[in-house]
Coordinates of C-alpha atoms in Angstrom, one line a residue:
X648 CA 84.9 87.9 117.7
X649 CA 85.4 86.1 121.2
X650 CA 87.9 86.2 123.4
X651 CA 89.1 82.5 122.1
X652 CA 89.2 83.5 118.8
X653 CA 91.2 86.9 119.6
X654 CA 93.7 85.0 121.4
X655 CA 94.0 83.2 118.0
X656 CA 94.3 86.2 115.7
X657 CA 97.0 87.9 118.9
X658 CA 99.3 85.0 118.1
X659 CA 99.3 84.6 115.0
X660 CA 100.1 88.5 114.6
X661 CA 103.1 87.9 117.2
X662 CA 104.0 84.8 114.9
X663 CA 104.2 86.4 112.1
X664 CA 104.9 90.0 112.9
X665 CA 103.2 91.6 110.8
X666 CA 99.1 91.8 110.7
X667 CA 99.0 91.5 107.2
X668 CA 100.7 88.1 107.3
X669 CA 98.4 86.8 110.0
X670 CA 95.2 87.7 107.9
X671 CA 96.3 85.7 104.8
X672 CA 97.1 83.0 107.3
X673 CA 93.8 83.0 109.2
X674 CA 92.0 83.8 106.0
X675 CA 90.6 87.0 107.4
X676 CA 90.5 90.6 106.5
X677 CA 93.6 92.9 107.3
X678 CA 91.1 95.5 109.0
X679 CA 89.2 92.3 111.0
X680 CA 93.0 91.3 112.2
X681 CA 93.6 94.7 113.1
X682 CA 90.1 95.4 114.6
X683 CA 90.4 92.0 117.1
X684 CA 93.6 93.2 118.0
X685 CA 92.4 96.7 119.1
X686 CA 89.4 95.2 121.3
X687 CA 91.7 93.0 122.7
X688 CA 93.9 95.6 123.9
X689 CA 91.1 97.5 125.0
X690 CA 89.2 95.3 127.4
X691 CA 92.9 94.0 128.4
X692 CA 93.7 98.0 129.2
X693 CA 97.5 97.6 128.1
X694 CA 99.6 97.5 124.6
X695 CA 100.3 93.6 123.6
X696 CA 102.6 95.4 120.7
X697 CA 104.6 97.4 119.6
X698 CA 103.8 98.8 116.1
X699 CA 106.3 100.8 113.6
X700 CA 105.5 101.3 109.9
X701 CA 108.0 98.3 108.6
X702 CA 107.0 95.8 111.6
X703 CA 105.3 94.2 114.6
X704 CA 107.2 93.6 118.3
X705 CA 106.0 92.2 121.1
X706 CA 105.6 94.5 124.0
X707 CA 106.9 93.2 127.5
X708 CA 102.9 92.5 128.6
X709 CA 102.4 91.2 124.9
X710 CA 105.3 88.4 125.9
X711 CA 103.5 87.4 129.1
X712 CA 100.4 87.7 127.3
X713 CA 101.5 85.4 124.5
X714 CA 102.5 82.7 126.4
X715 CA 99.8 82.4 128.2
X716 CA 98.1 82.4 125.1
X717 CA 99.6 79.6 123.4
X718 CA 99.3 77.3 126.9
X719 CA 95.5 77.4 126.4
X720 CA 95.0 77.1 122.9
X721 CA 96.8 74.2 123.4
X722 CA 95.1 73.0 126.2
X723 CA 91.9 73.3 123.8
X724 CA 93.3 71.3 120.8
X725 CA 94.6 68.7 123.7
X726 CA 90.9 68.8 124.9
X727 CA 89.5 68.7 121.3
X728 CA 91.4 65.8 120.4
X729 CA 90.7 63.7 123.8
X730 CA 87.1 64.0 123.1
X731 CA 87.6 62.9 119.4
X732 CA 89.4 59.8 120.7
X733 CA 92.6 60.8 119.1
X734 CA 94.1 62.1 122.5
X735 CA 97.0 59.3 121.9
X736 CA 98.0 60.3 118.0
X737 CA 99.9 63.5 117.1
X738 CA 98.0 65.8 114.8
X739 CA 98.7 69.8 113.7
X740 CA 101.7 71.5 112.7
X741 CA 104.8 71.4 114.8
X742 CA 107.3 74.4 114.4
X743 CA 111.2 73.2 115.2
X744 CA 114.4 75.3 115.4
X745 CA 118.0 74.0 115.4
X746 CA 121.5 75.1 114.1
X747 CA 122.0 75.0 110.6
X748 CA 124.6 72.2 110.3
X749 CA 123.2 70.3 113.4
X750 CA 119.7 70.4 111.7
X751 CA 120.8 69.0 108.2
X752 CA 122.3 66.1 109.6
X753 CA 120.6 65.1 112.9
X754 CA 116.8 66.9 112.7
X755 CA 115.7 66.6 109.1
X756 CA 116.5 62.7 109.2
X757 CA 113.8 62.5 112.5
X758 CA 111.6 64.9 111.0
X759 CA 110.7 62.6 108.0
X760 CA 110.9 59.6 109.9
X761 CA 108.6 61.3 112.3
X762 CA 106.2 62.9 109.5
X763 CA 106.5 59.3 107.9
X764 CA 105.0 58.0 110.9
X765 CA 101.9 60.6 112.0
X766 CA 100.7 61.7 108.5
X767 CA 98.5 64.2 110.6
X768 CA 101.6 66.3 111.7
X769 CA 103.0 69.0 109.3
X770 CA 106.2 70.5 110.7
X771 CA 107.5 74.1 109.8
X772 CA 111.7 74.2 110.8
X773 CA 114.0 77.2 111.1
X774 CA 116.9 76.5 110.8
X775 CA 119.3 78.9 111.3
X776 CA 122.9 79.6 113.5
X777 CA 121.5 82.1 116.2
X778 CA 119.7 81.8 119.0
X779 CA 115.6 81.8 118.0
X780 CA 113.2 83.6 120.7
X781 CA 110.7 80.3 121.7
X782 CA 107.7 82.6 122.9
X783 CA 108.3 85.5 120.4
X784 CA 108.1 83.0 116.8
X785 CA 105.7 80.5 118.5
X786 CA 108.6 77.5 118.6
X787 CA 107.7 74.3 120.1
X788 CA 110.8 72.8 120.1
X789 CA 114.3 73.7 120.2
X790 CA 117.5 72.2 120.2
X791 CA 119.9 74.4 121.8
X792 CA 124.2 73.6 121.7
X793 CA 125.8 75.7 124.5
X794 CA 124.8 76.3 128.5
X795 CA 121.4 77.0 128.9
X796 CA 119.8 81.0 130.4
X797 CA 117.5 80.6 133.5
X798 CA 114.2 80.0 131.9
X799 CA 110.6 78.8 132.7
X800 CA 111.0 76.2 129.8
X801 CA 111.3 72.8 130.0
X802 CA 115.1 71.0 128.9
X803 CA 116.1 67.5 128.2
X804 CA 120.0 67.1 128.1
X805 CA 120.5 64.5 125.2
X806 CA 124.5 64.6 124.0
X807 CA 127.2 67.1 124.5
X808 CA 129.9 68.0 121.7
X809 CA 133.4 69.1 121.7
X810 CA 135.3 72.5 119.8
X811 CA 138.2 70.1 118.0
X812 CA 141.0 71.6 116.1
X813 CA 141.5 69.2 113.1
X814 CA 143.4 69.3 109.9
X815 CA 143.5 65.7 107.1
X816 CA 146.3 63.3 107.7
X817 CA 148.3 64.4 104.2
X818 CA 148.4 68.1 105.5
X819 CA 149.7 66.7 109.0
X820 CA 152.2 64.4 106.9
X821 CA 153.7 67.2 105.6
X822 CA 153.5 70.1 108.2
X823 CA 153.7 67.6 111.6
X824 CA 151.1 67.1 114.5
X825 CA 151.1 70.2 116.7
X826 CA 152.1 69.0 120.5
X827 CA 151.2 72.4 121.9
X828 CA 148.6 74.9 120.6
X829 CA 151.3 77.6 120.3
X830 CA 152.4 75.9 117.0
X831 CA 148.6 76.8 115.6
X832 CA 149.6 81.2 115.6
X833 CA 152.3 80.2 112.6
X834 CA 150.4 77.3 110.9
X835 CA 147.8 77.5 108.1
X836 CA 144.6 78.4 109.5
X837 CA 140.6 77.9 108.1
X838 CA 138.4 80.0 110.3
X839 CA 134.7 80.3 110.4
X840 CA 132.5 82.8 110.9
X841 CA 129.3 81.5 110.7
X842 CA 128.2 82.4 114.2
X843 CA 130.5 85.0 114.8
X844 CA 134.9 85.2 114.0
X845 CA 136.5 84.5 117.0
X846 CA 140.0 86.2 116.7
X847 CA 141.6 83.6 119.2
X848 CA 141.0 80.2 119.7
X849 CA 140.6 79.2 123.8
X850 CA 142.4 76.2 125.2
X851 CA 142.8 74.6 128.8
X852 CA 146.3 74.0 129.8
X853 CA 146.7 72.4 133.2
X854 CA 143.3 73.6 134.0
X855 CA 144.1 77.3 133.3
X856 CA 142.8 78.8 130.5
X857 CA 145.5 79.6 127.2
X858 CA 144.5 81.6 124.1
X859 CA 145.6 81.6 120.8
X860 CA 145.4 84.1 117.8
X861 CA 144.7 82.7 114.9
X862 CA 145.4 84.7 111.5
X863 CA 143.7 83.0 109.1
X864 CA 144.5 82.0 105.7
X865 CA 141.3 81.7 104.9
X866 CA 137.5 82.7 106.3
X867 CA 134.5 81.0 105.2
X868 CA 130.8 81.5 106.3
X869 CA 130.0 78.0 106.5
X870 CA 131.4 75.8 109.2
X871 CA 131.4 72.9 106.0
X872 CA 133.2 74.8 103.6
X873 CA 135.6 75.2 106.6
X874 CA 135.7 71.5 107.3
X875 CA 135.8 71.1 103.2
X876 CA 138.9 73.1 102.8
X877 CA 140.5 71.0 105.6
X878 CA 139.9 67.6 104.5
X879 CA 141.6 69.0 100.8
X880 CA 145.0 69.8 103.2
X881 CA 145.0 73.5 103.4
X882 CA 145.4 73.5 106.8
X883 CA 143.5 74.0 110.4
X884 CA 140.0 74.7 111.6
X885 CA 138.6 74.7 114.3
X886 CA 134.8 73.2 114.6
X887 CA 132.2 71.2 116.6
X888 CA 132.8 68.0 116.9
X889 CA 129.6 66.4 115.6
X890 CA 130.6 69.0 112.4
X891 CA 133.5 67.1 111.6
X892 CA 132.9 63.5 112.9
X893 CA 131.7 61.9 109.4
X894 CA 135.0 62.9 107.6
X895 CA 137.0 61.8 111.0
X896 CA 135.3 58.5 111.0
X897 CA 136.6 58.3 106.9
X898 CA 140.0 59.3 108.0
X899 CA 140.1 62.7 105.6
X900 CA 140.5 64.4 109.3
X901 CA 141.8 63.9 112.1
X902 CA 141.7 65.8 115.3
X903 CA 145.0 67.2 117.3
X904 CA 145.4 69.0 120.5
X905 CA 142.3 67.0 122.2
X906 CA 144.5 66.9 125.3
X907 CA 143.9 70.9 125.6
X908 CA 140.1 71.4 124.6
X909 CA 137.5 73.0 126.1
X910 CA 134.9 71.4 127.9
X911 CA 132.1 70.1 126.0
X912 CA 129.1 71.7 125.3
X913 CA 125.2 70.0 126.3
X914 CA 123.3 70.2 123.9
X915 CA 119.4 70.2 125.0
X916 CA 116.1 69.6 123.7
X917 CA 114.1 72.4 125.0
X918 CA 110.1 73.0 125.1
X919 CA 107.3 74.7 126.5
X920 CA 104.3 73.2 128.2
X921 CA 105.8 70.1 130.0
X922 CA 103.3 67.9 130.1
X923 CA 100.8 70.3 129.5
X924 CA 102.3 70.2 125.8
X925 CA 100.5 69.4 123.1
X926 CA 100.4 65.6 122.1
X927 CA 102.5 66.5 119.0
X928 CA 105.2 68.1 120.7
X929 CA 105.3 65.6 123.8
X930 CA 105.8 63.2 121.0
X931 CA 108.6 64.8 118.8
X932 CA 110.0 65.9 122.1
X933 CA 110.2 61.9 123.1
X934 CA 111.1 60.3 119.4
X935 CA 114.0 63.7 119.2
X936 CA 115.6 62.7 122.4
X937 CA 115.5 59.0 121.9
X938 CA 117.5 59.1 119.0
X939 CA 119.9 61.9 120.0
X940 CA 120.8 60.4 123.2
X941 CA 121.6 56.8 121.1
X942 CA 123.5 58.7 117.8
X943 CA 127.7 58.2 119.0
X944 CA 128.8 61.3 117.4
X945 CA 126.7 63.6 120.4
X946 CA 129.1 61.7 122.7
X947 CA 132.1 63.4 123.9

């Protein structure tokens, strides 16, 4: 096996985690996965991973190693396509990450308009609330909601959302509009603890920084069962506000306390490559950001 191919068979062993998984994916042998894996790490003269008998980690060199990896393999299917005169039209499989919520409503709609439009892409997307390792489970694009870590990858700010406290207007009818976010430790609260409970809620007052402990009524795991129970009047939550900006617009919420919110949050499109990037991902890098950067609800 040479060197290119072993590079292959690496990845897709760090992809997966597992060499099992990687042969049925390559359509190999377990023992030719394990074999290529071996010689590599030989003639390299350090351990790319880090083996246990349930799974596969990457071992500091094996990050490094990977990277590089995945820079010239797709520096060879940039070159192979050039010379086949398809250097201009997005082919391979793409593999996306984004927030759960986020990806339902903003990423699936691009991904079939952009499958719809290159038939010679095939995109695999994770999405899931936590943070998802770029080089580690071979992503090509992320979209990330928070401040961005000090990394070699390449970001694209394209919207920025705000943490709302809203509650629908019958509940606010009944129970009055909060002036101060004091009133929120007695009221009726919906809390969410799909990435992680948050005991108080944070406010700015006069630039200083005020907290609030809210005792929930009720605790979902899903930030739209949260907004769900809201709309039906049971009382407060507290969510993003591209979350909760469809049922806003429809007037079954509405948001209180926007004079003492946080700041907003960027939210970035993030990659690997820059304009060494495959043509696929330069592509659904460019038609992702486009439409973000025009949709109202990503701005504050």
């Amino acid at each position: 096996m040479d060197r290119f191919q072993e590079m292959q068979v690496f990845a897709a062993v760090a992809q997966e985690q597992g060499f099992s998984a990687a042969a049925r994916r390559l359509g190999l042998s377990a023992a030719s996965v394990t074999r290529a894996v071996a010689a590599l790490e030989k003639r390299i003269g350090t351990h790319l991973l880090t083996r246990t008998t349930r799974s596969v980690h990457l071992s500091e060199a094996g990050q490094r190693y990977l990277e590089d990896c995945r820079r010239i393999l797709a520096e060879v299917q940039e070159a192979e396509d050039s010379a086949a005169g398809s250097h201009a039209q997005p082919r391979g499989q793409l593999t996306i990450t984004a927030p759960v919520l986020f990806g339902e409503l903003f990423i699936t709609p691009l991904m079939v308009s952009f499958l719809t439009q290159f038939p010679d892409v095939t995109i695999n997307a994770l999405l899931v609330d936590r943070v998802v390792s770029v080089v580690e489970e071979g992503i090509d694009v992320a979209v990330r909601i928070g401040e961005l870590p000090d990394s070699n990858q390449h970001a694209i700010r394209v919207g920025e959302v705000r943490r709302v406290i809203c509650a629908s207007p019958q509940f606010l009818a009944t129970h009055g509009r909060p002036k101060h976010p004091q009133e929120l430790a007695d009221a009726p609260i919906i809390a969410t603890s799909a990435i992680g409970q948050l005991k108080n809620w944070p406010f700015l007052e006069d630039g200083e920084p005020l907290s609030v402990r809210a005792d929930p009524r009720l605790t979902v795991t899903a930030n739209q069962a949260a907004i769900t129970a809201a709309a039906l009047g049971l009382g407060f939550t507290r969510v993003l506000s591209y979350q909760s900006a469809s049922k806003v617009a429809a007037g079954e919420l509405e948001i209180v306390l926007a004079d003492f919110e946080m700041p907003p949050l960027p939210i970035h499109v993030i990659y690997q490559g820059g304009r060494k990037a495959a043509t696929r991902v330069r592509s659904f890098v460019d038609f992702t950001v486009k439409a973000l950067r025009e949709h109202p609800a990503l701005r504050a």
